[in-house]
JSON list of C-alpha atoms and ligand atoms in Angstrom, two decimals:
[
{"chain": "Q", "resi": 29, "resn": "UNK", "atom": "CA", "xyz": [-16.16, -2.15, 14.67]},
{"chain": "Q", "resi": 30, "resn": "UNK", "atom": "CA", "xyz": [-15.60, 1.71, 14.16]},
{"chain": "Q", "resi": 31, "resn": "UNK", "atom": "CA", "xyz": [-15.06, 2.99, 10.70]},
{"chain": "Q", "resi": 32, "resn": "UNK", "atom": "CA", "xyz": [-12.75, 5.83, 10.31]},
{"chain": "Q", "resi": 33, "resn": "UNK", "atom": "CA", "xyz": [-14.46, 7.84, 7.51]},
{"chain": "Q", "resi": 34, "resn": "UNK", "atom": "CA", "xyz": [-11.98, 8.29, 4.42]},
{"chain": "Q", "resi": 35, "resn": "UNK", "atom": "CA", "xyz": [-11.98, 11.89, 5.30]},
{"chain": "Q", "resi": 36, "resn": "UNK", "atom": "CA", "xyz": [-11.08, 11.74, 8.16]},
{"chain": "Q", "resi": 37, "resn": "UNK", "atom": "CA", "xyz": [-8.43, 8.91, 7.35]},
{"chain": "Q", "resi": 38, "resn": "UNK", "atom": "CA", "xyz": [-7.11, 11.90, 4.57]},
{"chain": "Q", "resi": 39, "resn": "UNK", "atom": "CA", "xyz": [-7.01, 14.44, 7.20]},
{"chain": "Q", "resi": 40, "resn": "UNK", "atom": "CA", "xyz": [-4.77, 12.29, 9.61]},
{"chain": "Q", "resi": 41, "resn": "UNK", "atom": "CA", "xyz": [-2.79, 11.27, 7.00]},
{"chain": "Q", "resi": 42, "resn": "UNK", "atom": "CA", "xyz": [-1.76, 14.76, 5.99]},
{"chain": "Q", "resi": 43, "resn": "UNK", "atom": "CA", "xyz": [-1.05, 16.02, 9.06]},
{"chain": "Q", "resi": 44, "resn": "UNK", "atom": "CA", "xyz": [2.00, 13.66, 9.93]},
{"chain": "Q", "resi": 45, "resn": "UNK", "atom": "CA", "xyz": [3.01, 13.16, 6.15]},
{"chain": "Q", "resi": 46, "resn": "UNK", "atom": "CA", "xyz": [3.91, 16.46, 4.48]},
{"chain": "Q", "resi": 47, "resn": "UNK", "atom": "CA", "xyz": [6.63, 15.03, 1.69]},
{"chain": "Q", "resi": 48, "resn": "UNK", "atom": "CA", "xyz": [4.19, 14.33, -1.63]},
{"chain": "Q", "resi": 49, "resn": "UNK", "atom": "CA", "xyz": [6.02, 11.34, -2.86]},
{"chain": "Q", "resi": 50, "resn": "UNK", "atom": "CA", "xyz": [4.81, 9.87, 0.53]},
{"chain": "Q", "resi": 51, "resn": "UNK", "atom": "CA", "xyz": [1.45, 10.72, 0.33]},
{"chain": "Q", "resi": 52, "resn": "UNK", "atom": "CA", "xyz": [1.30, 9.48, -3.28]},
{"chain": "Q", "resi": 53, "resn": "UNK", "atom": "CA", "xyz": [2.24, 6.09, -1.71]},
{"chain": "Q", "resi": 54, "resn": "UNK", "atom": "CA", "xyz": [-0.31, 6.44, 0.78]},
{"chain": "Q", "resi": 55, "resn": "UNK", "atom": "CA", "xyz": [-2.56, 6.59, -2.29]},
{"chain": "Q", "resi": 56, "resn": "UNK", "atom": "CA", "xyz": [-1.26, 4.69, -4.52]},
{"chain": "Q", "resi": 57, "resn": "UNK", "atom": "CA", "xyz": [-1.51, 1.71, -1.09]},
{"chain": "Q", "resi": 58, "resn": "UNK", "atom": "CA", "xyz": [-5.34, 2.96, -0.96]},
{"chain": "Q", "resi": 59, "resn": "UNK", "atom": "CA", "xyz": [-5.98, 2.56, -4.40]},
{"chain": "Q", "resi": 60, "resn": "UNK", "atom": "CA", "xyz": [-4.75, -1.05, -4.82]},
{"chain": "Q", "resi": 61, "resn": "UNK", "atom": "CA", "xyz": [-6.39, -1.78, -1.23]},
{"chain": "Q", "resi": 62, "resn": "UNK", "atom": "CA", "xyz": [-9.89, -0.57, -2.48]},
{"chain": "Q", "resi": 63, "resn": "UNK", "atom": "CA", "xyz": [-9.30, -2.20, -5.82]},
{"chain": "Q", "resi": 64, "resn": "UNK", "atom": "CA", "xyz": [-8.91, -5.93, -3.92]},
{"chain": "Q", "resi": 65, "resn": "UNK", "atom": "CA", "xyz": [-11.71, -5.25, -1.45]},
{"chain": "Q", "resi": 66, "resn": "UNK", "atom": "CA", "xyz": [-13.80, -4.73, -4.72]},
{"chain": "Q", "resi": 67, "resn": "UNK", "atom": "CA", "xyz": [-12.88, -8.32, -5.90]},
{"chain": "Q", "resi": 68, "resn": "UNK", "atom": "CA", "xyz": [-13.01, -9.72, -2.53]},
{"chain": "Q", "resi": 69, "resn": "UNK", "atom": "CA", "xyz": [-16.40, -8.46, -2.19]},
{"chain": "Q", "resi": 70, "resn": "UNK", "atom": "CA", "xyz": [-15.28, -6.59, 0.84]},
{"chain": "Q", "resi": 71, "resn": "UNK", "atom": "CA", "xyz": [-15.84, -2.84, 2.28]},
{"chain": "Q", "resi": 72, "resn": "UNK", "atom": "CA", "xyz": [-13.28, -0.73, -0.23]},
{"chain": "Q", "resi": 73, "resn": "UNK", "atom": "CA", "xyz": [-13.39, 2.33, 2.39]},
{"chain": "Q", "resi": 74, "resn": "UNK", "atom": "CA", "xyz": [-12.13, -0.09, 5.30]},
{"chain": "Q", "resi": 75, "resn": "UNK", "atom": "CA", "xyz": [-9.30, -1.41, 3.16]},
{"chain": "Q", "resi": 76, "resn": "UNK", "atom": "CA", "xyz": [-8.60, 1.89, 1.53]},
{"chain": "Q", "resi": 77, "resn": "UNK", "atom": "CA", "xyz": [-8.19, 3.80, 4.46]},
{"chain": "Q", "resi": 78, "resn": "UNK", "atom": "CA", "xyz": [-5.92, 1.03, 6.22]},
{"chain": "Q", "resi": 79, "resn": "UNK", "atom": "CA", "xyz": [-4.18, 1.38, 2.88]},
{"chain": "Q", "resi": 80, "resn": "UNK", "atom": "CA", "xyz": [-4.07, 5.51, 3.24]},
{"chain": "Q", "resi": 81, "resn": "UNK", "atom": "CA", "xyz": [-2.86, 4.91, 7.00]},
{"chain": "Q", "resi": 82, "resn": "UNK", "atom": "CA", "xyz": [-0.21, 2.07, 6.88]},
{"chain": "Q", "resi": 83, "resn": "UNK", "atom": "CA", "xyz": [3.03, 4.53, 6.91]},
{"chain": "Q", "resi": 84, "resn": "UNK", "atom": "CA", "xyz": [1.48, 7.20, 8.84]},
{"chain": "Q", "resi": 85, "resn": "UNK", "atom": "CA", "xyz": [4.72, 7.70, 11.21]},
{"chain": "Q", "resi": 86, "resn": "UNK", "atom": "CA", "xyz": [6.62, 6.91, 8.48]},
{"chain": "Q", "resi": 87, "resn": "UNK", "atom": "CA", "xyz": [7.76, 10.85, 7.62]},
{"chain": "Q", "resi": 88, "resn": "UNK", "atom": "CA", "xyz": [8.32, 11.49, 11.61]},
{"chain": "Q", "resi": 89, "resn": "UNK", "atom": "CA", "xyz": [9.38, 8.62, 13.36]},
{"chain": "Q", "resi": 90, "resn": "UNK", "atom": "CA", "xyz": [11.33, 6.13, 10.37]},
{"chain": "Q", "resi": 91, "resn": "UNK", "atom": "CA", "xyz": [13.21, 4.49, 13.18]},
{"chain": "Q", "resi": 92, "resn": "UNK", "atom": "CA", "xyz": [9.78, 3.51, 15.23]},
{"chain": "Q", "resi": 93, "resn": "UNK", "atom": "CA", "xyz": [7.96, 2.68, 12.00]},
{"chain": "Q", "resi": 94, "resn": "UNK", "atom": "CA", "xyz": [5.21, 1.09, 12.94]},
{"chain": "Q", "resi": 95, "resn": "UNK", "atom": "CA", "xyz": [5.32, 1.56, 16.84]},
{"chain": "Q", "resi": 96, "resn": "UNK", "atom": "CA", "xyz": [4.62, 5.34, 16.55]},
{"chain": "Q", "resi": 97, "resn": "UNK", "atom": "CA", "xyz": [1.78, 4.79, 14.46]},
{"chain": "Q", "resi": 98, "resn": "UNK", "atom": "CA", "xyz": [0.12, 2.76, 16.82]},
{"chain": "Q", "resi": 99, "resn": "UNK", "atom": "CA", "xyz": [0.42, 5.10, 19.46]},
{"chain": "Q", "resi": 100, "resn": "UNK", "atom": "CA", "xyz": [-1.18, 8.22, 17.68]},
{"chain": "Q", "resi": 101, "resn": "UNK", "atom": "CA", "xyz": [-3.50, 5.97, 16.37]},
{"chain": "Q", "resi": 102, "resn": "UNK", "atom": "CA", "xyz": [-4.66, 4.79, 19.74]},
{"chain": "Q", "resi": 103, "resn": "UNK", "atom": "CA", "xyz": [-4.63, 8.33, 21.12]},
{"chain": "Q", "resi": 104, "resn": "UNK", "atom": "CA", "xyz": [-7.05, 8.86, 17.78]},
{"chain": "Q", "resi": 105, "resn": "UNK", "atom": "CA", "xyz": [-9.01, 6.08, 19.40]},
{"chain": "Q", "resi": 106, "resn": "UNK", "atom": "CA", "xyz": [-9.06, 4.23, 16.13]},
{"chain": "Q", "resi": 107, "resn": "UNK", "atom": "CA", "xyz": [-10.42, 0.96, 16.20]},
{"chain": "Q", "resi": 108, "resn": "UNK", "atom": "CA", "xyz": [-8.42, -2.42, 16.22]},
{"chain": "Q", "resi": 109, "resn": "UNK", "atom": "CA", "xyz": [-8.95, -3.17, 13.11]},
{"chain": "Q", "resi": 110, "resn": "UNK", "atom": "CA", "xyz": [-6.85, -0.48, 11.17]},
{"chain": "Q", "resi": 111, "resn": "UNK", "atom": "CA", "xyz": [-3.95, -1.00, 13.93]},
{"chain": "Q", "resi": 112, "resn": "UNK", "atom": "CA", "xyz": [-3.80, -4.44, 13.59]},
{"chain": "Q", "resi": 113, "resn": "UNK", "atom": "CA", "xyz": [-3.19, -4.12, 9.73]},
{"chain": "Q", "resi": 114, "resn": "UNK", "atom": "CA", "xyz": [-0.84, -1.22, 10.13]},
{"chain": "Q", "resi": 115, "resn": "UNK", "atom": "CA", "xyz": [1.03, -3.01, 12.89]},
{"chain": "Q", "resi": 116, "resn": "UNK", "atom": "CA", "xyz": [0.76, -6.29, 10.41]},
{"chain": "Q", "resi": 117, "resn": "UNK", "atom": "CA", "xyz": [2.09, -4.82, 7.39]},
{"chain": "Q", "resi": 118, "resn": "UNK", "atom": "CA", "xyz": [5.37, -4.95, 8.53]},
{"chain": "Q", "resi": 119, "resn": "UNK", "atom": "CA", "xyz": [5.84, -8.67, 9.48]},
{"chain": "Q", "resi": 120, "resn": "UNK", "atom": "CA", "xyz": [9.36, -9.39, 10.10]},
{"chain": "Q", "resi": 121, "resn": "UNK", "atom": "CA", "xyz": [10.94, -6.40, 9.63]},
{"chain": "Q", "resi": 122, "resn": "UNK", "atom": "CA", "xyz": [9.74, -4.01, 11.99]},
{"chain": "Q", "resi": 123, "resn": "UNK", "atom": "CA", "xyz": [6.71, -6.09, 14.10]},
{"chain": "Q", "resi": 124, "resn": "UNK", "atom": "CA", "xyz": [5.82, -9.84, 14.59]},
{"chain": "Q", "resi": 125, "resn": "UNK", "atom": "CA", "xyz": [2.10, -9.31, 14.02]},
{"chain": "Q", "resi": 126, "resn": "UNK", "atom": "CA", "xyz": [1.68, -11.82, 11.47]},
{"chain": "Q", "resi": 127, "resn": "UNK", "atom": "CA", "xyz": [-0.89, -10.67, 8.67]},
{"chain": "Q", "resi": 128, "resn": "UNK", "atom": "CA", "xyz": [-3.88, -12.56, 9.06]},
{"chain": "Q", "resi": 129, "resn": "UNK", "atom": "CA", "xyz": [-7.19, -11.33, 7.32]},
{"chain": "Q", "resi": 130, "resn": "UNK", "atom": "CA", "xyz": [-7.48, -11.35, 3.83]},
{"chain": "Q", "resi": 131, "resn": "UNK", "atom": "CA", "xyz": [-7.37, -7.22, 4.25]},
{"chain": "Q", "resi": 132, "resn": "UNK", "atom": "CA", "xyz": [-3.74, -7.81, 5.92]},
{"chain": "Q", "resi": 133, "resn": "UNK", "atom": "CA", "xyz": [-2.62, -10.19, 3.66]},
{"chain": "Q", "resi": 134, "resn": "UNK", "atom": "CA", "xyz": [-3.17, -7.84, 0.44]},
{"chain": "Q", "resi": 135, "resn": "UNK", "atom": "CA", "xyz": [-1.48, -4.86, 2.08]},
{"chain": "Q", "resi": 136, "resn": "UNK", "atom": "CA", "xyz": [1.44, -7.08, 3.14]},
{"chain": "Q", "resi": 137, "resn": "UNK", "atom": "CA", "xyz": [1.48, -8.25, -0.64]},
{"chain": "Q", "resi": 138, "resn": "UNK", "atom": "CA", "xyz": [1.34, -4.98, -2.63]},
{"chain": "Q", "resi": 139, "resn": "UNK", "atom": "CA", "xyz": [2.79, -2.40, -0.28]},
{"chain": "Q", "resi": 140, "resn": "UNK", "atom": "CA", "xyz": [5.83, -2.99, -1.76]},
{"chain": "Q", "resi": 141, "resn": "UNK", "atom": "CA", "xyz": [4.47, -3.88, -4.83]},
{"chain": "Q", "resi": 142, "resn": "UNK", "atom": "CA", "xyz": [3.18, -0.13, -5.81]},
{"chain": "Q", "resi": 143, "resn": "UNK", "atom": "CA", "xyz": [6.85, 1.34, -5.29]},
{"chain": "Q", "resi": 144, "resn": "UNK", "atom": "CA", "xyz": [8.05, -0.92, -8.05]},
{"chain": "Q", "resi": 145, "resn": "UNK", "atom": "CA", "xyz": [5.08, 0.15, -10.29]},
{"chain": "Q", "resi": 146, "resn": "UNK", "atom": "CA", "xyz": [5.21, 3.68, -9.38]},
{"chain": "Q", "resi": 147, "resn": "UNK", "atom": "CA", "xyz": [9.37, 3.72, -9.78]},
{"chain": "Q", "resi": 148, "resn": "UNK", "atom": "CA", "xyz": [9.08, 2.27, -13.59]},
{"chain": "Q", "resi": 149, "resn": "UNK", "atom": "CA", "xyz": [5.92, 4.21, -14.44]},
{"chain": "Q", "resi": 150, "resn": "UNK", "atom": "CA", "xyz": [8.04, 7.33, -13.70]},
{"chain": "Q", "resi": 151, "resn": "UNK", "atom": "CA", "xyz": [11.22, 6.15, -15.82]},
{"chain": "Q", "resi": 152, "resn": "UNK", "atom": "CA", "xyz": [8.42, 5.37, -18.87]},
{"chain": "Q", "resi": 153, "resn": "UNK", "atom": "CA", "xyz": [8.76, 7.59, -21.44]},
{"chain": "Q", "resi": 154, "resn": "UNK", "atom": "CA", "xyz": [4.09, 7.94, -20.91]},
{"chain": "Q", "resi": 155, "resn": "UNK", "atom": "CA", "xyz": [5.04, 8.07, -17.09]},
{"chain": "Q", "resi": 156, "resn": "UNK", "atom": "CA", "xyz": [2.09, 6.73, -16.81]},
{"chain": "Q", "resi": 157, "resn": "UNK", "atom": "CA", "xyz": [0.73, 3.74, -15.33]},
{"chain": "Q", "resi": 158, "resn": "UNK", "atom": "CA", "xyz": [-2.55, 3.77, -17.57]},
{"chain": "Q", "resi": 159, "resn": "UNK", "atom": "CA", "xyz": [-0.92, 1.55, -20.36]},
{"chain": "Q", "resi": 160, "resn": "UNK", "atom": "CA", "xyz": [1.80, -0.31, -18.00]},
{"chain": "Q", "resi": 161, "resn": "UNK", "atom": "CA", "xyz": [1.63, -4.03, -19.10]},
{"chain": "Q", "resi": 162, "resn": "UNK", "atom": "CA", "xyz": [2.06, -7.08, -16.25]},
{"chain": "Q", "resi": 163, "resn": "UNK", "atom": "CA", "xyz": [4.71, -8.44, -18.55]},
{"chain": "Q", "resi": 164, "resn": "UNK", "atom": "CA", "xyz": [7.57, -5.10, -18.46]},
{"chain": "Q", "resi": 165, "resn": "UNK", "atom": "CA", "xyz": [6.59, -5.30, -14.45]},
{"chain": "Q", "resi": 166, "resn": "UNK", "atom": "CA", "xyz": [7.43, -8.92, -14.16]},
{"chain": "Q", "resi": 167, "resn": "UNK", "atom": "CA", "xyz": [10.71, -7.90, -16.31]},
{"chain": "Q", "resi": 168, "resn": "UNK", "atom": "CA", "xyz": [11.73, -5.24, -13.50]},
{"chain": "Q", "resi": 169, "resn": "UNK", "atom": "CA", "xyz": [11.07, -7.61, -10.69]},
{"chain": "Q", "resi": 170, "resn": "UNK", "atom": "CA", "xyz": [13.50, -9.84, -11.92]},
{"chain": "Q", "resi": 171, "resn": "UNK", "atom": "CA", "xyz": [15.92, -7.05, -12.31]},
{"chain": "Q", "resi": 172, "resn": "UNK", "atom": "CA", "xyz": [17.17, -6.61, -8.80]},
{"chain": "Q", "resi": 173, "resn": "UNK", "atom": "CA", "xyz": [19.71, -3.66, -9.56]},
{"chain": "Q", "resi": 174, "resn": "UNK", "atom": "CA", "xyz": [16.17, -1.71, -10.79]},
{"chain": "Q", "resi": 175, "resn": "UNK", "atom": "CA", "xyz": [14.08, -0.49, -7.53]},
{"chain": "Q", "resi": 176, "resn": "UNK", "atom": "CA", "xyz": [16.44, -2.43, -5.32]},
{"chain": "Q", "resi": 177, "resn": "UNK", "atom": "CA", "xyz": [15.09, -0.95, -2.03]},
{"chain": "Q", "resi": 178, "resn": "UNK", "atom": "CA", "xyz": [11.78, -3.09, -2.84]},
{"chain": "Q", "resi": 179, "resn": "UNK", "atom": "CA", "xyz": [11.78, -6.11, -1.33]},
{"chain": "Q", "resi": 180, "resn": "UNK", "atom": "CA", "xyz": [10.93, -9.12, -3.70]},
{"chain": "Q", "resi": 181, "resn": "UNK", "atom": "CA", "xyz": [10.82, -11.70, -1.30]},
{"chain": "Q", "resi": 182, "resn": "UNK", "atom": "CA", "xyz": [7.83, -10.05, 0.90]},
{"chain": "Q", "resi": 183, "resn": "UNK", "atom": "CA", "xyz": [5.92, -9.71, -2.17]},
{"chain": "Q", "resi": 184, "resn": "UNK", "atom": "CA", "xyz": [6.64, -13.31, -3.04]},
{"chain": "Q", "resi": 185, "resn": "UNK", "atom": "CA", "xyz": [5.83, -14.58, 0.45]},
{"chain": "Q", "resi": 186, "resn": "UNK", "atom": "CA", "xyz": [2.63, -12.32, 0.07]},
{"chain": "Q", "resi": 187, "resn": "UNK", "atom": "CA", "xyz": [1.46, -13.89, -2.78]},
{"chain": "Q", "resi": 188, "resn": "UNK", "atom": "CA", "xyz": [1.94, -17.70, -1.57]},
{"chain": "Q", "resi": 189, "resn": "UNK", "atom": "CA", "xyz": [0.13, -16.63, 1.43]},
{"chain": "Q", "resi": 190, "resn": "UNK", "atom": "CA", "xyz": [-2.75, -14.97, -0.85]},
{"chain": "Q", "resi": 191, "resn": "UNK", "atom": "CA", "xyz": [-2.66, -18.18, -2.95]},
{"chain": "Q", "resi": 192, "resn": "UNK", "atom": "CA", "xyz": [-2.68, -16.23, -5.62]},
{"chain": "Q", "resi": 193, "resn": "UNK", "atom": "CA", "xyz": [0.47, -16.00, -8.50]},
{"chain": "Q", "resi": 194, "resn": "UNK", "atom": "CA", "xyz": [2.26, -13.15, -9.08]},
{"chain": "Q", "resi": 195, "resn": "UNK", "atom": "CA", "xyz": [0.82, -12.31, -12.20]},
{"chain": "Q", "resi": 196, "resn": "UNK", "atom": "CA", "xyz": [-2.39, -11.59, -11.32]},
{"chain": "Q", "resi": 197, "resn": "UNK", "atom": "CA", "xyz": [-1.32, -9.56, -8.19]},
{"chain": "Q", "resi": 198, "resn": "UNK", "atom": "CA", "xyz": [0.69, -7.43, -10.44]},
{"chain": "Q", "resi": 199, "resn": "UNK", "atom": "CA", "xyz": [-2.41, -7.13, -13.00]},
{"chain": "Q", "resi": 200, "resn": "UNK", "atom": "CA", "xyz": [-4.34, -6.19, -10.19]},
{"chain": "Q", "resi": 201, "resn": "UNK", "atom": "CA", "xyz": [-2.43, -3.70, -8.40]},
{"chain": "Q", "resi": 202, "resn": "UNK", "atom": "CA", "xyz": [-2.08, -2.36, -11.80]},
{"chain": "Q", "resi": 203, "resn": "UNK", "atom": "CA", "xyz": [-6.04, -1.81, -12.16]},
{"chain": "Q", "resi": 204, "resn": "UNK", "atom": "CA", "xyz": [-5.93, -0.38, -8.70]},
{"chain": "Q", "resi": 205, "resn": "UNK", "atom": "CA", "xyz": [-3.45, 2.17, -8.98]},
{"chain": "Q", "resi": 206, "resn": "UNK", "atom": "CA", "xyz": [-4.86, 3.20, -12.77]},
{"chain": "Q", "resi": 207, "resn": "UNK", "atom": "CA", "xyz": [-8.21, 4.02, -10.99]},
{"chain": "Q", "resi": 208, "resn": "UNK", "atom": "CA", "xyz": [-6.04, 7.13, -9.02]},
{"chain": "Q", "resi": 209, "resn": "UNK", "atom": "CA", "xyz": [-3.83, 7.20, -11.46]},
{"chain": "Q", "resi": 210, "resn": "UNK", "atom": "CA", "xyz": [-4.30, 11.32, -11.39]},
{"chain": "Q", "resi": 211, "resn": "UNK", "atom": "CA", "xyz": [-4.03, 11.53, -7.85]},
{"chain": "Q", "resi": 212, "resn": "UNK", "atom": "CA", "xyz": [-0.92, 9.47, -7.03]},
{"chain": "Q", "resi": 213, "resn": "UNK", "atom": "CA", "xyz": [0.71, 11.36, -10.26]},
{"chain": "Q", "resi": 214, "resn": "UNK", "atom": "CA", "xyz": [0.64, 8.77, -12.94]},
{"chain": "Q", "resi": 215, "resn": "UNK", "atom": "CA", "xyz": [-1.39, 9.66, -15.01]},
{"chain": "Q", "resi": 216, "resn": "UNK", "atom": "CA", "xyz": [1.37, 11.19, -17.59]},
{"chain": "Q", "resi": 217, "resn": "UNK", "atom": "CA", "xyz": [1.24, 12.04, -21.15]},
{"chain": "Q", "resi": 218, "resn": "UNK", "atom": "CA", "xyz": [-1.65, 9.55, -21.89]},
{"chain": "K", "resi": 26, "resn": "FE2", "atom": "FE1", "xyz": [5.77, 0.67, 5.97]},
{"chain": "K", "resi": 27, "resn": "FE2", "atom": "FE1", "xyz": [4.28, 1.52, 2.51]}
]
């Protein structure tokens, strides 16, 4: 397989996403993506970068989400590996490329996952993420009317298929994102 360098993953990602609150979620993806491949003893520049890449048409092409990525990323001549996870992170709502790695799986899981955390850290009175708890996260999940563009139900279907509980992939995504927390803006007052 050919790694795309995370420089070089950056420099892609900032020339089709201008808007910064989209390439703080590009981040924000990477961090919690390196984060898991750390625990999954796995390579944490592969999964960040697929994490820094998975919207990369989002900004230009929202109604070919996922298709238009694949193209410039084939005319990059980036390896399978990254378009299969791009492609797989949206299962059932805009491809049918089922996640299937353990790489996949997590991004399917906390995509989503890191709006919610990034939409209360910024309503926080700290807006920061450095001293969120799993417990007021949990509390906002079950508060559909708060965040209600995030999906729950991919997150919970993410998590069955991780075979892991909620809990810990919210404690988790929490250490991932607190690692950038500078860089994706939530850092705050702390
Ligand atoms: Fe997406
Ligand atoms: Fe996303």
């Amino acid at each position: 397989m050919e790694k795309l360098s995370r420089e070089k993953g950056w420099e892609l990602l900032c020339e089709y996403t201008k808007t910064p609150a989209l390439r703080k979620h590009a981040l924000a993806v990477e961090a919690a993506m390196a984060h898991f491949a750390r625990i999954n003893g796995e390579d944490e520049e592969l999964w960040g970068v697929v994490g820094l890449l998975h919207d990369l048409d989002y900004e230009k092409y929202p109604d070919e989400h996922c298709h238009k990525a694949e193209e410039i990323m084939r005319e990059q001549g980036i390896d399978e590996v990254y378009i299969r996870a791009m492609k797989s992170h949206g299962y059932g709502i805009c491809t049918d490329v089922k996640p299937e790695s353990q790489m996949e799986k997590v991004l399917f899981t906390i995509d989503e996952l890191t709006g919610l955390i990034n939409a209360l850290c910024l309503m926080r009175p700290s807006k920061s993420v450095l001293d969120l708890e799993v417990k007021s996260v949990k509390k906002k999940f079950k508060d559909k009317s708060f965040a209600a563009g995030v999906n729950r139900e991919v997150i919970i279907n993410g998590c069955e298929v991780l075979g892991m509980d909620l809990d810990e992939v919210i404690r988790e995504t929490i250490e991932g994102m607190k690692e950038k927390a500078e860089e994706i803006g939530l850092k705050g007052t702390l």
